[in-house]
PDB file of C-alpha atoms in Angstrom:
ATOM      1  CA  MET X  25       0.000   0.000   0.000  1.00 72.00           C
ATOM      2  CA  ILE X  26       2.777   2.465   0.947  1.00 74.00           C
ATOM      3  CA  ARG X  27       4.695   1.563  -2.201  1.00 73.00           C
ATOM      4  CA  ARG X  28       1.672   2.341  -4.366  1.00 77.00           C
ATOM      5  CA  ILE X  29       1.192   5.710  -2.712  1.00 76.00           C
ATOM      6  CA  GLY X  30       4.914   6.500  -3.043  1.00 67.00           C
ATOM      7  CA  ALA X  31       4.931   5.454  -6.698  1.00 68.00           C
ATOM      8  CA  SER X  32       1.784   7.491  -7.361  1.00 71.00           C
ATOM      9  CA  LEU X  33       3.297  10.569  -5.758  1.00 66.00           C
ATOM     10  CA  LEU X  34       6.501  10.117  -7.747  1.00 64.00           C
ATOM     11  CA  LEU X  35       4.577   9.852 -11.003  1.00 64.00           C
ATOM     12  CA  LEU X  36       2.541  12.916 -10.059  1.00 60.00           C
ATOM     13  CA  PHE X  37       5.696  14.975  -9.404  1.00 62.00           C
ATOM     14  CA  ILE X  38       7.243  13.815 -12.670  1.00 64.00           C
ATOM     15  CA  TRP X  39       4.079  14.689 -14.585  1.00 58.00           C
ATOM     16  CA  ILE X  40       3.937  18.133 -12.945  1.00 57.00           C
ATOM     17  CA  GLY X  41       7.602  18.721 -13.828  1.00 51.00           C
ATOM     18  CA  VAL X  42       7.038  17.740 -17.451  1.00 45.00           C
ATOM     19  CA  ALA X  43       3.915  19.870 -17.646  1.00 42.00           C
ATOM     20  CA  GLN X  44       5.803  22.865 -16.242  1.00 44.00           C
ATOM     21  CA  ALA X  45       8.749  22.536 -18.649  1.00 45.00           C
ATOM     22  CA  ALA X  46       8.643  25.297 -21.207  1.00 50.00           C
ATOM     23  CA  ILE X  47       8.975  24.027 -24.726  1.00 53.00           C
ATOM     24  CA  GLU X  48       9.512  26.845 -27.139  1.00 62.00           C
ATOM     25  CA  THR X  49       8.809  26.259 -30.766  1.00 71.00           C
ATOM     26  CA  PHE X  50       9.782  28.953 -33.177  1.00 73.00           C
ATOM     27  CA  ALA X  51       9.152  28.724 -36.891  1.00 73.00           C
ATOM     28  CA  TYR X  52      12.216  29.160 -39.072  1.00 75.00           C
ATOM     29  CA  THR X  53      12.281  29.566 -42.812  1.00 76.00           C
ATOM     30  CA  ASN X  54      15.516  27.594 -43.177  1.00 80.00           C
ATOM     31  CA  ASP X  55      18.346  25.949 -41.225  1.00 83.00           C
ATOM     32  CA  ALA X  56      20.574  29.019 -41.556  1.00 83.00           C
ATOM     33  CA  GLU X  57      17.996  31.080 -39.672  1.00 85.00           C
ATOM     34  CA  ARG X  58      17.783  28.419 -36.938  1.00 85.00           C
ATOM     35  CA  GLU X  59      21.594  28.408 -36.610  1.00 87.00           C
ATOM     36  CA  ARG X  60      21.635  32.206 -36.487  1.00 87.00           C
ATOM     37  CA  PHE X  61      19.057  32.167 -33.678  1.00 86.00           C
ATOM     38  CA  GLN X  62      21.053  29.554 -31.757  1.00 86.00           C
ATOM     39  CA  ALA X  63      24.273  31.524 -32.207  1.00 87.00           C
ATOM     40  CA  LEU X  64      22.628  34.717 -30.932  1.00 86.00           C
ATOM     41  CA  THR X  65      21.110  33.014 -27.899  1.00 86.00           C
ATOM     42  CA  ARG X  66      24.476  31.415 -27.067  1.00 86.00           C
ATOM     43  CA  GLU X  67      26.289  34.748 -27.432  1.00 85.00           C
ATOM     44  CA  LEU X  68      23.947  36.698 -25.160  1.00 87.00           C
ATOM     45  CA  ARG X  69      23.724  36.294 -21.386  1.00 85.00           C
ATOM     46  CA  CYS X  70      20.542  36.064 -19.348  1.00 85.00           C
ATOM     47  CA  PRO X  71      20.106  39.305 -17.353  1.00 82.00           C
ATOM     48  CA  LYS X  72      18.742  37.422 -14.342  1.00 82.00           C
ATOM     49  CA  CYS X  73      21.081  34.419 -14.233  1.00 78.00           C
ATOM     50  CA  GLN X  74      24.644  34.720 -13.030  1.00 71.00           C
ATOM     51  CA  ASN X  75      26.462  33.123 -15.920  1.00 80.00           C
ATOM     52  CA  GLN X  76      24.063  31.402 -18.295  1.00 83.00           C
ATOM     53  CA  ASP X  77      23.409  32.219 -21.878  1.00 83.00           C
ATOM     54  CA  LEU X  78      19.884  32.770 -23.142  1.00 84.00           C
ATOM     55  CA  ALA X  79      19.788  29.355 -24.789  1.00 82.00           C
ATOM     56  CA  ASP X  80      20.429  27.470 -21.527  1.00 81.00           C
ATOM     57  CA  SER X  81      18.527  29.646 -19.080  1.00 82.00           C
ATOM     58  CA  ASN X  82      15.112  28.631 -17.781  1.00 81.00           C
ATOM     59  CA  ALA X  83      14.376  32.066 -16.317  1.00 84.00           C
ATOM     60  CA  PRO X  84      11.178  33.690 -17.568  1.00 86.00           C
ATOM     61  CA  ILE X  85      13.081  36.739 -18.788  1.00 86.00           C
ATOM     62  CA  ALA X  86      15.330  34.485 -20.877  1.00 86.00           C
ATOM     63  CA  ALA X  87      12.265  32.964 -22.527  1.00 86.00           C
ATOM     64  CA  ASP X  88      10.948  36.468 -23.210  1.00 88.00           C
ATOM     65  CA  LEU X  89      14.279  37.518 -24.716  1.00 88.00           C
ATOM     66  CA  ARG X  90      14.424  34.438 -26.926  1.00 89.00           C
ATOM     67  CA  GLY X  91      10.979  35.406 -28.212  1.00 88.00           C
ATOM     68  CA  GLU X  92      12.159  38.989 -28.689  1.00 89.00           C
ATOM     69  CA  ILE X  93      15.207  37.829 -30.645  1.00 89.00           C
ATOM     70  CA  HIS X  94      13.016  35.656 -32.842  1.00 90.00           C
ATOM     71  CA  ARG X  95      10.632  38.588 -33.440  1.00 89.00           C
ATOM     72  CA  LEU X  96      13.512  40.910 -34.350  1.00 90.00           C
ATOM     73  CA  MET X  97      14.929  38.289 -36.712  1.00 88.00           C
ATOM     74  CA  ASN X  98      11.549  38.018 -38.426  1.00 88.00           C
ATOM     75  CA  GLU X  99      11.533  41.803 -38.816  1.00 88.00           C
ATOM     76  CA  GLY X 100      14.769  41.494 -40.782  1.00 87.00           C
ATOM     77  CA  LYS X 101      17.110  42.982 -38.180  1.00 88.00           C
ATOM     78  CA  SER X 102      20.788  42.101 -38.413  1.00 88.00           C
ATOM     79  CA  ASP X 103      22.699  40.401 -35.603  1.00 86.00           C
ATOM     80  CA  GLU X 104      24.391  43.687 -34.774  1.00 89.00           C
ATOM     81  CA  GLN X 105      21.050  45.516 -34.570  1.00 91.00           C
ATOM     82  CA  ILE X 106      19.617  42.821 -32.298  1.00 89.00           C
ATOM     83  CA  ILE X 107      22.645  42.918 -30.011  1.00 89.00           C
ATOM     84  CA  ASN X 108      22.599  46.728 -29.922  1.00 89.00           C
ATOM     85  CA  TYR X 109      18.890  46.658 -29.035  1.00 90.00           C
ATOM     86  CA  LEU X 110      19.471  44.261 -26.128  1.00 88.00           C
ATOM     87  CA  VAL X 111      22.560  46.167 -24.923  1.00 88.00           C
ATOM     88  CA  ALA X 112      20.609  49.435 -24.971  1.00 88.00           C
ATOM     89  CA  ARG X 113      17.860  47.809 -22.953  1.00 89.00           C
ATOM     90  CA  TYR X 114      19.867  45.650 -20.479  1.00 84.00           C
ATOM     91  CA  GLY X 115      23.414  47.038 -20.594  1.00 83.00           C
ATOM     92  CA  GLU X 116      26.647  45.424 -21.693  1.00 80.00           C
ATOM     93  CA  PHE X 117      26.192  42.682 -19.101  1.00 80.00           C
ATOM     94  CA  VAL X 118      24.119  40.744 -21.650  1.00 83.00           C
ATOM     95  CA  MET X 119      27.157  40.309 -23.896  1.00 83.00           C
ATOM     96  CA  TYR X 120      29.600  37.522 -23.112  1.00 77.00           C
ATOM     97  CA  ARG X 121      32.252  39.318 -25.142  1.00 77.00           C
ATOM     98  CA  PRO X 122      31.998  43.060 -24.575  1.00 76.00           C
ATOM     99  CA  PRO X 123      33.920  45.255 -27.046  1.00 78.00           C
ATOM    100  CA  VAL X 124      37.555  46.065 -26.340  1.00 80.00           C
ATOM    101  CA  GLU X 125      37.463  49.701 -25.270  1.00 81.00           C
ATOM    102  CA  GLN X 126      39.429  51.819 -22.833  1.00 84.00           C
ATOM    103  CA  ARG X 127      36.888  51.183 -20.085  1.00 79.00           C
ATOM    104  CA  THR X 128      37.003  47.397 -20.633  1.00 77.00           C
ATOM    105  CA  TRP X 129      40.797  47.000 -20.775  1.00 83.00           C
ATOM    106  CA  LEU X 130      40.920  45.647 -17.228  1.00 83.00           C
ATOM    107  CA  LEU X 131      38.309  43.060 -18.147  1.00 79.00           C
ATOM    108  CA  TRP X 132      40.205  41.927 -21.234  1.00 83.00           C
ATOM    109  CA  TYR X 133      43.830  42.343 -20.160  1.00 88.00           C
ATOM    110  CA  GLY X 134      43.556  42.156 -16.357  1.00 89.00           C
ATOM    111  CA  PRO X 135      43.800  38.367 -16.081  1.00 91.00           C
ATOM    112  CA  ALA X 136      46.943  38.266 -18.235  1.00 92.00           C
ATOM    113  CA  ALA X 137      48.475  41.151 -16.282  1.00 93.00           C
ATOM    114  CA  PHE X 138      47.786  39.416 -12.959  1.00 94.00           C
ATOM    115  CA  LEU X 139      49.230  36.168 -14.326  1.00 95.00           C
ATOM    116  CA  ILE X 140      52.424  37.914 -15.436  1.00 96.00           C
ATOM    117  CA  LEU X 141      52.655  39.783 -12.121  1.00 96.00           C
ATOM    118  CA  GLY X 142      52.237  36.525 -10.195  1.00 95.00           C
ATOM    119  CA  PHE X 143      54.917  34.831 -12.312  1.00 96.00           C
ATOM    120  CA  CYS X 144      57.326  37.720 -11.664  1.00 96.00           C
ATOM    121  CA  ILE X 145      56.702  37.575  -7.897  1.00 96.00           C
ATOM    122  CA  ILE X 146      57.320  33.814  -7.841  1.00 96.00           C
ATOM    123  CA  LEU X 147      60.502  34.291  -9.882  1.00 95.00           C
ATOM    124  CA  ILE X 148      61.785  36.946  -7.453  1.00 94.00           C
ATOM    125  CA  ILE X 149      61.024  34.735  -4.431  1.00 94.00           C
ATOM    126  CA  VAL X 150      62.758  31.715  -5.970  1.00 92.00           C
ATOM    127  CA  ARG X 151      65.861  33.727  -6.883  1.00 90.00           C
ATOM    128  CA  ARG X 152      66.117  35.224  -3.388  1.00 88.00           C
ATOM    129  CA  ARG X 153      65.866  31.781  -1.797  1.00 87.00           C
ATOM    130  CA  GLN X 154      68.518  30.414  -4.119  1.00 84.00           C
ATOM    131  CA  GLN X 155      70.871  33.252  -3.220  1.00 80.00           C
ATOM    132  CA  GLN X 156      70.299  32.637   0.491  1.00 78.00           C
ATOM    133  CA  THR X 157      70.931  28.887   0.279  1.00 72.00           C
ATOM    134  CA  LEU X 158      73.959  28.959  -2.028  1.00 61.00           C
ATOM    135  CA  PRO X 159      77.207  28.188  -0.178  1.00 66.00           C
ATOM    136  CA  SER X 160      79.723  30.953   0.059  1.00 66.00           C
ATOM    137  CA  ASN X 161      83.034  30.510  -1.753  1.00 73.00           C
ATOM    138  CA  ALA X 162      84.907  32.488   0.899  1.00 74.00           C
ATOM    139  CA  PRO X 163      87.562  30.466   2.821  1.00 82.00           C
ATOM    140  CA  LEU X 164      86.814  29.454   6.400  1.00 81.00           C
ATOM    141  CA  SER X 165      88.286  31.490   9.190  1.00 86.00           C
ATOM    142  CA  ALA X 166      90.724  29.882  11.652  1.00 89.00           C
ATOM    143  CA  ASP X 167      87.979  29.503  14.288  1.00 91.00           C
ATOM    144  CA  GLU X 168      85.628  27.884  11.761  1.00 87.00           C
ATOM    145  CA  GLN X 169      88.362  25.479  10.591  1.00 87.00           C
ATOM    146  CA  ALA X 170      89.149  24.471  14.190  1.00 91.00           C
ATOM    147  CA  ARG X 171      85.439  23.909  14.940  1.00 90.00           C
ATOM    148  CA  LEU X 172      85.017  21.863  11.749  1.00 86.00           C
ATOM    149  CA  ALA X 173      88.046  19.724  12.619  1.00 89.00           C
ATOM    150  CA  SER X 174      86.676  19.068  16.135  1.00 90.00           C
ATOM    151  CA  LEU X 175      83.286  18.098  14.749  1.00 89.00           C
ATOM    152  CA  LEU X 176      84.866  15.704  12.280  1.00 89.00           C
ATOM    153  CA  LYS X 177      86.980  14.106  15.058  1.00 86.00           C
ATOM    154  CA  LYS X 178      83.880  13.584  17.206  1.00 83.00           C
ATOM    155  CA  LYS X 179      82.114  11.957  14.259  1.00 76.00           C
ATOM    156  CA  ASP X 180      85.026   9.561  13.634  1.00 74.00           C
ATOM    157  CA  SER X 181      85.259   8.531  17.318  1.00 65.00           C
TER     158      SER X 181
END
């Protein structure tokens, strides 16, 4: 009896999940248009999600934007016009690859600069440690030679 109730509840939850899944069907005139739509939705980020593109996001705003992109494509807008429209509306955050401008230099070149800086710091640390651990070529003083001789005699005894 408990198994039947558990199985029934499981089937109910699965059915509810399938019923809630949004299946978008857009009409395309050809495969090139479908590929263009997929490329645009992969290139643009969902404004609500942290780091998901429009194609993978299940957020309601992502579904709305996919519909908006499809509408703009049907109106004959170019990819650049569609991207400019979405950037004007949601800001440059919606682009995965913002343009290289003076205000985005840190975004584009910052990781490489930090990597080079880190490499230089590691190189400096390694060289300093090598200089500290290298034996000196200076001859031993008389006291040091006497101490060394006594240590060697104790070791031999």
